[in-house]
Amino acid sequence: QVQLVESGGGLVQAGGSLRLSCAASGRICSINDMGWYRQAPGEQRELVATIPSGGIAKYTDSVKGRFTISRDNAKNTVGMQMNSQKPEDTAVYYCTARIAQTLWDGTRLYWGQGTQVTVSS
């Protein structure tokens, strides 16, 4: 099976920086989009950033200019550098990857377990 394992969450003061990392492992033939979602308490889960295997990253408006998503296709990893953080960035962050396990399979969206990011004011 496929597993996504995240790391890098934690507590940071407003204006500070954190970097999230996520590694996909298991039976993987190809990975299309990778990305990060987040869910704050009492809120719906929202897409933060996505990056295709060979294209341009996209960001939700609230993080443009502050967050940078990147990936290493050889290592099946995705990361996100979060700078100039704000209290409203506080949420559980989830890594995602759209993965095909064989040449004959369609893709399926896999999720990590989530990592807490807390930004204090």
XYZ file of C-alpha atoms in Angstrom:
121
model
C 0.000 0.000 0.000
C 0.902 3.657 -0.023
C 1.803 5.758 2.981
C 2.395 9.489 3.330
C 4.388 10.562 6.376
C 4.607 14.222 7.357
C 7.055 16.021 9.606
C 7.985 19.547 10.569
C 4.960 20.951 12.340
C 5.186 22.756 15.639
C 4.814 26.042 17.454
C 6.141 29.301 16.031
C 5.674 32.972 16.827
C 3.954 35.281 14.367
C 6.416 36.349 11.705
C 8.430 33.175 12.070
C 9.007 30.263 9.730
C 8.426 26.533 9.616
C 9.065 23.919 6.967
C 6.806 20.920 6.425
C 7.987 17.764 4.721
C 6.159 14.701 3.442
C 7.458 11.443 2.030
C 5.405 8.970 0.018
C 6.341 5.312 0.202
C 4.999 1.929 -0.773
C 3.798 0.585 -4.080
C 4.060 3.653 -6.326
C 4.185 3.733 -10.103
C 3.702 7.438 -10.626
C 2.711 10.554 -8.721
C 0.771 13.365 -10.341
C -0.127 16.340 -8.184
C 1.221 16.690 -4.652
C -0.035 19.261 -2.233
C -0.951 20.515 1.193
C -4.346 21.092 2.767
C -5.091 22.534 6.176
C -7.964 22.483 8.601
C -8.392 24.958 11.420
C -10.673 24.231 14.393
C -14.299 24.630 13.397
C -13.394 25.266 9.780
C -13.585 23.253 6.594
C -10.459 21.719 5.164
C -8.924 24.014 2.544
C -6.373 23.568 -0.201
C -3.217 25.536 0.566
C -0.891 24.677 -2.324
C -0.418 22.127 -5.077
C 2.420 21.275 -7.396
C 2.189 18.988 -10.451
C 4.989 16.646 -11.447
C 6.290 19.060 -14.054
C 4.393 22.302 -13.865
C 3.710 25.441 -11.948
C 2.681 25.507 -8.316
C -0.602 27.061 -7.263
C -1.461 28.678 -3.947
C -4.519 29.873 -2.129
C -4.572 33.659 -2.016
C -3.963 33.928 1.726
C -0.502 32.318 1.508
C 0.790 33.717 -1.786
C 4.178 35.324 -1.321
C 4.670 33.646 2.072
C 4.563 29.892 1.406
C 6.587 27.972 -1.158
C 5.820 24.391 -2.141
C 8.459 22.166 -3.717
C 8.914 18.509 -4.583
C 11.626 15.993 -5.302
C 10.294 13.535 -7.864
C 13.222 11.163 -7.417
C 12.530 10.847 -3.693
C 8.711 11.082 -3.831
C 8.727 13.962 -1.388
C 6.964 17.282 -1.124
C 7.794 20.154 1.154
C 6.404 23.535 2.023
C 8.381 26.454 3.388
C 6.124 28.733 5.420
C 7.470 32.230 6.101
C 5.987 35.329 7.714
C 3.490 33.164 9.507
C 0.296 34.562 10.951
C -1.960 33.304 13.758
C -4.582 32.490 11.113
C -2.178 29.917 9.660
C -2.803 27.797 12.761
C -4.250 24.475 11.600
C -3.588 20.811 11.071
C -1.725 20.491 7.774
C -2.221 17.434 5.568
C 0.018 16.250 2.780
C -1.665 14.819 -0.329
C -0.468 12.945 -3.379
C -2.367 11.656 -6.400
C -0.788 8.273 -7.037
C -1.094 5.436 -9.515
C 0.150 2.150 -8.082
C 0.565 0.397 -11.448
C 0.614 1.350 -15.122
C -2.921 0.040 -15.456
C -4.457 1.752 -12.439
C -6.119 5.106 -12.354
C -4.880 7.581 -9.803
C -6.128 7.889 -6.263
C -5.689 10.755 -3.822
C -3.778 9.725 -0.702
C -3.577 11.685 2.556
C -1.038 11.979 5.305
C -1.996 11.775 8.953
C -1.688 15.504 9.532
C 0.729 17.664 11.462
C -0.197 20.523 13.794
C 1.073 24.025 13.091
C 0.409 26.639 15.757
C 1.305 30.305 15.269
C 1.221 32.416 18.415
C 0.547 36.147 18.339
